[in-house]
Short mmCIF file of C-alpha atoms in Angstrom, two decimals:
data_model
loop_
_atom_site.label_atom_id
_atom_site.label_comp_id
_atom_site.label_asym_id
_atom_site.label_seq_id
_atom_site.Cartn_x
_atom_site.Cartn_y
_atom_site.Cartn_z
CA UNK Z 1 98.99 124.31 116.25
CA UNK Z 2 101.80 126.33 116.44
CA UNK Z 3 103.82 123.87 113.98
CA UNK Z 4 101.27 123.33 111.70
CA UNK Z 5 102.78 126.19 108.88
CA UNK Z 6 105.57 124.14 109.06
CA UNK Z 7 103.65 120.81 108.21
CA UNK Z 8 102.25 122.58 105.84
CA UNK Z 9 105.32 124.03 104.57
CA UNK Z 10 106.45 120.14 103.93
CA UNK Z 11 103.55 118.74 101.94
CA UNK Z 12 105.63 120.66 98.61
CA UNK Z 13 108.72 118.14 99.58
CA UNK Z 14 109.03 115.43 97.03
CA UNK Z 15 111.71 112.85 97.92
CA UNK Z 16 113.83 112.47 94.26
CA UNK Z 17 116.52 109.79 94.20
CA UNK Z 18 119.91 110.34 92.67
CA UNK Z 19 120.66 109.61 89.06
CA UNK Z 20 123.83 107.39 88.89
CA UNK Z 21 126.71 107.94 85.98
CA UNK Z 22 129.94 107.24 87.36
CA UNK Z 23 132.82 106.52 84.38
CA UNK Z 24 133.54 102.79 85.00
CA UNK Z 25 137.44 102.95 84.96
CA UNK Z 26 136.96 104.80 88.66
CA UNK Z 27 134.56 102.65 90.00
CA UNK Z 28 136.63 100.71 92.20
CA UNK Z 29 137.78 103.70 93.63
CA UNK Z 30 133.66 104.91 94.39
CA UNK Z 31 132.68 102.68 97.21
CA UNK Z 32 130.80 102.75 100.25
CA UNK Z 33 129.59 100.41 103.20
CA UNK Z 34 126.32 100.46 104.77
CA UNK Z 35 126.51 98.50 108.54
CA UNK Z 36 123.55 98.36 111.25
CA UNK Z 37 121.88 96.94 113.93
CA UNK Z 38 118.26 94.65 113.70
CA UNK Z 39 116.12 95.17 117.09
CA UNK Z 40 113.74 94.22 118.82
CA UNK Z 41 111.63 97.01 119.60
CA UNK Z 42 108.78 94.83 121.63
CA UNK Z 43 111.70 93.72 123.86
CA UNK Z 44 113.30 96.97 124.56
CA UNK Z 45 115.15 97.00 121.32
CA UNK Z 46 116.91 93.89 122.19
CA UNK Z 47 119.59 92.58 119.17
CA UNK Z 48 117.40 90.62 116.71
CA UNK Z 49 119.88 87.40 116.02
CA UNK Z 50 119.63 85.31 112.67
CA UNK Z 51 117.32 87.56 111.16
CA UNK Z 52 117.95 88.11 107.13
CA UNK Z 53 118.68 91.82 105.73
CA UNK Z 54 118.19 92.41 102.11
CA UNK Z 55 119.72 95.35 100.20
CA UNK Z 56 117.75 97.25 97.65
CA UNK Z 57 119.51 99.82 95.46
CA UNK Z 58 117.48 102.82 93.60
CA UNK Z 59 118.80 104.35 90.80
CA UNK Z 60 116.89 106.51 88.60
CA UNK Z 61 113.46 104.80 89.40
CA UNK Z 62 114.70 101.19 89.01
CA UNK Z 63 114.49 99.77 91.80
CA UNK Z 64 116.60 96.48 93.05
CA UNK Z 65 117.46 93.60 95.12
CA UNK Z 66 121.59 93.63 95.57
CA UNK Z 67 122.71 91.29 98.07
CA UNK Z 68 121.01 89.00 101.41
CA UNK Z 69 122.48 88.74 104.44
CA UNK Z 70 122.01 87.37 108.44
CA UNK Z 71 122.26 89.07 111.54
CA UNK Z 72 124.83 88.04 113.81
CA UNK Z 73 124.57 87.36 117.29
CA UNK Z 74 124.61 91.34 118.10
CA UNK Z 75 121.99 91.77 115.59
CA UNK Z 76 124.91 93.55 113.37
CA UNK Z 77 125.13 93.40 109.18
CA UNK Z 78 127.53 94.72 107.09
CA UNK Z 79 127.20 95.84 103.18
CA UNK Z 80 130.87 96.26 102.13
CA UNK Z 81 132.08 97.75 98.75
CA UNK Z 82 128.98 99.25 97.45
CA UNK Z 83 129.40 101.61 94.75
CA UNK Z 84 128.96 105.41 96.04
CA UNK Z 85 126.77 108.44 94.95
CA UNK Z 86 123.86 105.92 95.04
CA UNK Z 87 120.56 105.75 97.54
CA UNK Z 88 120.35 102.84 99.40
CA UNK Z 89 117.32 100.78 101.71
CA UNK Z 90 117.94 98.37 104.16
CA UNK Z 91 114.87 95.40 105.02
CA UNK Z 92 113.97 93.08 107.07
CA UNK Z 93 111.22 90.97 107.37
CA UNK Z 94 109.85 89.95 110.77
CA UNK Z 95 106.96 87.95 110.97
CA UNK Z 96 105.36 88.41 108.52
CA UNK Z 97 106.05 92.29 108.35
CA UNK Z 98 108.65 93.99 106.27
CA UNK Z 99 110.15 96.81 107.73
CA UNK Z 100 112.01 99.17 105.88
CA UNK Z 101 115.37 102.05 106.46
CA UNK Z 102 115.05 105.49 105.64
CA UNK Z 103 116.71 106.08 102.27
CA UNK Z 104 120.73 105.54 102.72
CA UNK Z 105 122.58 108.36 100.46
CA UNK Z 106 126.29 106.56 100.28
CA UNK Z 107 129.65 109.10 100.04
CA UNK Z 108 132.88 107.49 98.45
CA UNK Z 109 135.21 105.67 101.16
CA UNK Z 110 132.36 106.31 104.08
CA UNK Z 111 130.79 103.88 106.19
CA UNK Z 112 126.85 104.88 107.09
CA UNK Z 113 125.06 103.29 110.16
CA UNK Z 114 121.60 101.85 109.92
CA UNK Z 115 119.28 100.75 112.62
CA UNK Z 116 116.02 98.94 112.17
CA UNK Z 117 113.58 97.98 114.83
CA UNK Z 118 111.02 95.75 113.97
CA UNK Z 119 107.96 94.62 116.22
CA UNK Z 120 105.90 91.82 117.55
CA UNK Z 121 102.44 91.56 115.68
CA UNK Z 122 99.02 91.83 117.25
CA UNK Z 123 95.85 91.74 116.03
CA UNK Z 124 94.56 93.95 119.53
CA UNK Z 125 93.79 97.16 118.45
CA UNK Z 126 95.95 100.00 119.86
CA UNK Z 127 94.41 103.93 120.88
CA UNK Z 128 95.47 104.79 117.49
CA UNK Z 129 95.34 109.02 117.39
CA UNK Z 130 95.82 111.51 115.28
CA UNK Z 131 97.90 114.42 116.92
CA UNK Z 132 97.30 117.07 113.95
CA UNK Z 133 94.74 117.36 111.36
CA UNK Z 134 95.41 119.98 108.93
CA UNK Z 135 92.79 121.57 106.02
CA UNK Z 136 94.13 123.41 103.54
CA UNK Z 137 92.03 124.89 100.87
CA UNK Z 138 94.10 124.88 97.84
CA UNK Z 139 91.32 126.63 94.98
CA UNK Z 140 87.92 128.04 95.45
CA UNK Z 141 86.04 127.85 92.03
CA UNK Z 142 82.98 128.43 90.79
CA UNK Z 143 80.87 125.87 92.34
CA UNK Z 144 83.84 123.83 93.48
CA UNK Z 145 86.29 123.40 96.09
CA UNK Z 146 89.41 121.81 96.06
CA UNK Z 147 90.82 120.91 99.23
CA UNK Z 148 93.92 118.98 100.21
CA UNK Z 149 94.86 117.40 104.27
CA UNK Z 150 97.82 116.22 105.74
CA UNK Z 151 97.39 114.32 108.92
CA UNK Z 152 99.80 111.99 111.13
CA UNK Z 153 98.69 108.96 113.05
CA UNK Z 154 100.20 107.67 116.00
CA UNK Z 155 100.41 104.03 117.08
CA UNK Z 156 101.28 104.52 120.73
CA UNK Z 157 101.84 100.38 121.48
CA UNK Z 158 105.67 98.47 121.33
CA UNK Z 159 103.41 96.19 119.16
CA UNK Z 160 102.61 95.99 115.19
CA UNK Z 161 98.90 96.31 114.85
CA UNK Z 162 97.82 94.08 111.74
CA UNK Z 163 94.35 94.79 111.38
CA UNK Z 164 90.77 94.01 111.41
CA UNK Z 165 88.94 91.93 108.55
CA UNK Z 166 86.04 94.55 107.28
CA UNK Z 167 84.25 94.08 103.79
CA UNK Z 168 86.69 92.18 102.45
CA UNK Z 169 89.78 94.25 103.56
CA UNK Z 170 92.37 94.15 106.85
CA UNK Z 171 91.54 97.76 107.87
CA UNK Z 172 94.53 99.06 110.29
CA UNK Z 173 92.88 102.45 110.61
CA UNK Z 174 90.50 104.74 108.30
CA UNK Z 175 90.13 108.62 107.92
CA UNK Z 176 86.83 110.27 105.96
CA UNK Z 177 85.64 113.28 103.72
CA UNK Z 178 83.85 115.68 104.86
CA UNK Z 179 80.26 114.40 103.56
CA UNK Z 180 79.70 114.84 99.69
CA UNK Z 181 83.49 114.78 98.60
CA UNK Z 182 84.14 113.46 94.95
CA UNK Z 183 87.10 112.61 93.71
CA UNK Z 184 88.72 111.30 96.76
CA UNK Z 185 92.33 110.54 95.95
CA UNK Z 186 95.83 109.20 98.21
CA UNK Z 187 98.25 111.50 97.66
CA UNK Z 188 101.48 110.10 99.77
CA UNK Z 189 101.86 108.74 103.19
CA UNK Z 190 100.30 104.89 103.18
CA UNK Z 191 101.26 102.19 101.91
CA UNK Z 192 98.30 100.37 100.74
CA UNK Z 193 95.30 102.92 100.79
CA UNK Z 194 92.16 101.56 99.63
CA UNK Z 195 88.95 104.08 98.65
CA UNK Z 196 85.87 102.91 99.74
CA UNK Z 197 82.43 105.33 100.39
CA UNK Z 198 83.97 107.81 101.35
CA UNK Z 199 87.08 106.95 103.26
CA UNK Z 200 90.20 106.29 103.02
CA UNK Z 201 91.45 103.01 104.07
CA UNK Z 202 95.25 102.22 105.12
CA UNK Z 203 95.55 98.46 104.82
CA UNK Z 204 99.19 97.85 105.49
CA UNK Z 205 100.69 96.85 109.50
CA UNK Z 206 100.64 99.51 111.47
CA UNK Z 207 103.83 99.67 113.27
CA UNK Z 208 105.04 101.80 116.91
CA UNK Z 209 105.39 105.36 116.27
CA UNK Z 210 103.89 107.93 113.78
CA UNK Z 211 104.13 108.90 110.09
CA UNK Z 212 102.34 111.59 107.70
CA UNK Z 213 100.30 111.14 105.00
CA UNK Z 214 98.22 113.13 102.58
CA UNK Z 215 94.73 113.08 100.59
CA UNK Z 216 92.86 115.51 98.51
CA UNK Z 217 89.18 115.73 97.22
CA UNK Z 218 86.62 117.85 95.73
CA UNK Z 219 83.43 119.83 97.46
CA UNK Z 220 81.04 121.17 95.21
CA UNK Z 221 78.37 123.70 95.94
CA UNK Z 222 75.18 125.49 94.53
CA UNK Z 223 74.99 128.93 95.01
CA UNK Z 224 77.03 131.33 97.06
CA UNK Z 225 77.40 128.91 100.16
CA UNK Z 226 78.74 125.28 101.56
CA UNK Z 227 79.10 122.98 104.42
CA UNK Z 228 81.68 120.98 105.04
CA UNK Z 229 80.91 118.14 107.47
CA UNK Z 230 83.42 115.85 108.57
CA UNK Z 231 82.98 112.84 111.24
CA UNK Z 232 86.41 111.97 113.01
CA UNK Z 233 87.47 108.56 113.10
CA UNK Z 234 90.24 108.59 115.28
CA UNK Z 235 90.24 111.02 118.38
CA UNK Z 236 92.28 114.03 117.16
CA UNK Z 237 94.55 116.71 119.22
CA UNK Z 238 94.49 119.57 116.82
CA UNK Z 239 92.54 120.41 113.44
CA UNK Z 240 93.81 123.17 111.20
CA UNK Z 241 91.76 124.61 108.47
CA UNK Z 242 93.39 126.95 105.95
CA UNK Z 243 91.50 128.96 103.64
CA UNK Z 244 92.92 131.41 100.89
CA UNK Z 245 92.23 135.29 101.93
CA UNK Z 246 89.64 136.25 99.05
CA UNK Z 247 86.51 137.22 101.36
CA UNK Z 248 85.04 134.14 101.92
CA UNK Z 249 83.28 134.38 105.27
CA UNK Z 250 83.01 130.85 107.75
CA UNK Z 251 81.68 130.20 110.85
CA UNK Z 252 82.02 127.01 113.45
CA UNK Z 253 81.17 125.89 116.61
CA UNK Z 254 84.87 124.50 116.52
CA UNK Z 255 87.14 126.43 114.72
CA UNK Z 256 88.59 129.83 116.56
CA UNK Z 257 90.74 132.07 114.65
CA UNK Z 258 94.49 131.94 114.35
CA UNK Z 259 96.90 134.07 113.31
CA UNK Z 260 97.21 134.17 108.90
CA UNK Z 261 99.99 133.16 107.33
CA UNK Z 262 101.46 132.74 103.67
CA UNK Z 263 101.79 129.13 101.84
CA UNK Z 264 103.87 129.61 98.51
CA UNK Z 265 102.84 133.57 98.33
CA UNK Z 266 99.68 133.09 99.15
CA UNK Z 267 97.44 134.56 102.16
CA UNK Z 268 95.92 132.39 104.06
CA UNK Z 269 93.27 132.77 106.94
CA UNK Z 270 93.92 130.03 109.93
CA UNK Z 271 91.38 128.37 112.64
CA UNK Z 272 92.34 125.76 114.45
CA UNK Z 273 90.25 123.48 117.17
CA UNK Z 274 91.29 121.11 119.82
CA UNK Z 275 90.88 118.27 121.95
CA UNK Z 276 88.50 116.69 119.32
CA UNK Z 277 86.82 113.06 120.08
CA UNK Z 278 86.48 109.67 117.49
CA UNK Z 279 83.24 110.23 116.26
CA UNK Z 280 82.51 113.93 116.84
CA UNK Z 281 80.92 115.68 113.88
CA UNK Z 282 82.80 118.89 113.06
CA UNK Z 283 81.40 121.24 110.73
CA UNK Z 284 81.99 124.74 108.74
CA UNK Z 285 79.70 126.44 107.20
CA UNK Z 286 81.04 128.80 104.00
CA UNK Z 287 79.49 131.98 102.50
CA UNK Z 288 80.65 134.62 100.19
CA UNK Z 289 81.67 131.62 97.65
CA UNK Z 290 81.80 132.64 93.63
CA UNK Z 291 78.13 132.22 92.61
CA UNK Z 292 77.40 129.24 91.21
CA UNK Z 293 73.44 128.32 90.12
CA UNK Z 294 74.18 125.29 87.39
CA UNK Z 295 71.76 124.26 85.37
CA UNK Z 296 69.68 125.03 87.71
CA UNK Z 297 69.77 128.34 86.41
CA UNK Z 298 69.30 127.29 82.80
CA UNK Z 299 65.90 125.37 83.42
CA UNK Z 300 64.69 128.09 85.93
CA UNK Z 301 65.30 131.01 83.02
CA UNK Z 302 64.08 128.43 80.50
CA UNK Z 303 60.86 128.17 82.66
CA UNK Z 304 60.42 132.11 82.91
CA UNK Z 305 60.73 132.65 79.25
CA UNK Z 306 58.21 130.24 79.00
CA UNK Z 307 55.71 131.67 81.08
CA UNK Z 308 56.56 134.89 79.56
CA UNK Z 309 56.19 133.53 75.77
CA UNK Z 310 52.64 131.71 76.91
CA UNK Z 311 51.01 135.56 78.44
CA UNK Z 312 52.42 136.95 75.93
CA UNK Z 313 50.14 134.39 73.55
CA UNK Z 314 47.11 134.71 75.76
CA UNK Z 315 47.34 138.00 75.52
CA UNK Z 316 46.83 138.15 71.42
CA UNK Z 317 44.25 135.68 71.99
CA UNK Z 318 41.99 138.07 74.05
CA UNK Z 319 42.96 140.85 71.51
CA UNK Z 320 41.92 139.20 68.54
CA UNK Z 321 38.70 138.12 70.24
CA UNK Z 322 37.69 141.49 71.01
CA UNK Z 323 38.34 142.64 67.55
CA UNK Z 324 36.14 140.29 66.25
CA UNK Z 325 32.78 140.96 68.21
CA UNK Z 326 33.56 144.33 67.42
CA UNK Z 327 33.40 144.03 63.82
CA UNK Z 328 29.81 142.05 64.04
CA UNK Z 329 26.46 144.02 63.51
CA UNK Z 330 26.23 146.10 66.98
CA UNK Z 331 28.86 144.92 68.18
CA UNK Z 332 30.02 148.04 70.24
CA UNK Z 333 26.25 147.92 72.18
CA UNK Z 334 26.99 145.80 74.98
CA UNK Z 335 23.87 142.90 74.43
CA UNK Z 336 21.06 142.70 77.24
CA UNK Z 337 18.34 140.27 77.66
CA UNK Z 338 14.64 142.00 77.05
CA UNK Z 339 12.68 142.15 79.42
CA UNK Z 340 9.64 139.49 79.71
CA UNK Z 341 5.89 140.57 79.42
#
């Protein structure tokens, strides 16, 4: 976990595309070429012939299709005199799958290389794995917590892994809450996240290698404590929990300890655990949290007052009795039956 400040150093890293505005009478001297290579990467990243390359162009949030072309023989493509200063993505479709370039940033009179490797489909499941898992908690509130994780998955195959059919969705791989969470939300990473009890659902092809992605939800507690209890769903190499340096105590069977750090100015304490399995239930138990009773507190004082407001009344009963078999004809001589005979 030795990386895992820096992961968490990325999550603030927003990718912005360039606004274009060049003057039109120096256009033709503004151009760029974008030329690459489609493989194979089932087949050792063997030149994909005949396959077709589209061109998409972003400026300022409008995305667009610019031009279609085929692979030669060498897998090779070539997008000549495109106008420069703009951001660029290079796709190919593959059976089925689209697979997409990094953004291309163009320079004026430079030509920029692009290589895409696209991937044989299966419906076989790989030993999909997450190698980090990180917690951070952003805000402790009165009787909430806000929490926000950034995990990567790994597909380990040479193969594209389309997915299972579950309730109605192709599931490629799934990660939950800890139990309770509300307001589960996809922050960046997948491409087609779907929310569903719980969970969070990538639906999109899953292809070789590894990406990031981000989610964030709500806890909310009673009192001065809460538990946070996840259950893995993919077997995980490291888990990171973060938590702001305000005197909140925790304790876990899994978490140990690690050295604090600071995430935009902030302190913040670090535990970390290992070698965790698919399916193992890891929990963390918090104390020390602002106090937080709810309306539970309302009803409970409203109940008091009650009780309070009902002796009280009881009370003035008894009173008012006693005055008034005092004020009868002996009534300060306590009464006693005669005696018969």
């Amino acid at each position: 976990m030795r990386t895992a400040w820096i992961f968490v150093a990325l999550i603030a890293a927003l990718f912005s595309p360039a606004v274009l505005g060049w003057p039109i009478a120096a256009a033709a001297q503004s151009r760029g070429a974008i030329r690459g290579q489609i493989l194979d990467g089932t087949a050792g990243n063997r030149p994909l012939a005949g396959a077709e390359v589209r061109l998409w162009r972003m400026p300022a949030g409008q995305a667009g299709q610019l031009a279609t072309v085929r692979t030669d023989s060498r897998g090779a493509f070539v997008f000549a005199a495109l106008p420069a200063d703009g951001t660029y993505l290079v796709v190919a479709d593959y059976r089925g799958v689209t697979y997409t370039s990094q953004p291309v940033r163009l320079s004026s009179g430079r030509t920029t290389t692009v290589t895409v490797a696209v991937y044989e489909p299966t419906m076989d499941r790989p030993a999909i794995f997450f190698p980090y898992r990180l917690v951070v908690v952003e805000r402790i509130g009165v009787g909430a917590i806000a929490i926000r994780e950034i995990l990567e998955v790994v597909n380990p195959s040479r193969y594209t892994y389309l997915g299972r059919d579950e309730a109605g969705y192709r599931v490629t791989f799934r990660v939950s809450a800890p139990r309770g969470a509300r307001d589960l939300t996809a922050l960046r990473g997948m491409a087609a996240p779907v929310i569903s009890g719980g969970r969070l659902i990538d639906t999109a092809p899953l292809p070789p290698g590894s990406f990031q992605f981000a989610f964030g939800y709500v806890v909310r507690y009673w009192g001065t404590g809460a538990v946070l209890r996840w259950t893995l769903d993919e077997r995980t190499e490291g888990m990171g929990l973060f938590v702001p340096d305000t005197g909140v105590r925790l304790r876990s069977a899994i978490f140990e300890p690690r050295s604090p750090g600071t995430i935009r100015g902030q302190r913040f304490l670090h535990y970390a655990g290992n070698d965790l399995g698919r399916g193992q239930v890891v929990e963390v138990r918090f104390s020390g949290l602002p106090a937080h009773f709810g309306p539970l507190a309302y009803w409970l004082a409203a109940f008091v007052a009650l009780m309070l407001v009902t002796s009280l009344a009881v009370s003035v009963r008894r009173a008012a009795f006693r005055r008034s078999l005092e004020s009868l004809p002996g009534g300060d001589v306590d009464p006693k039956p005669e005696p018969l005979g």
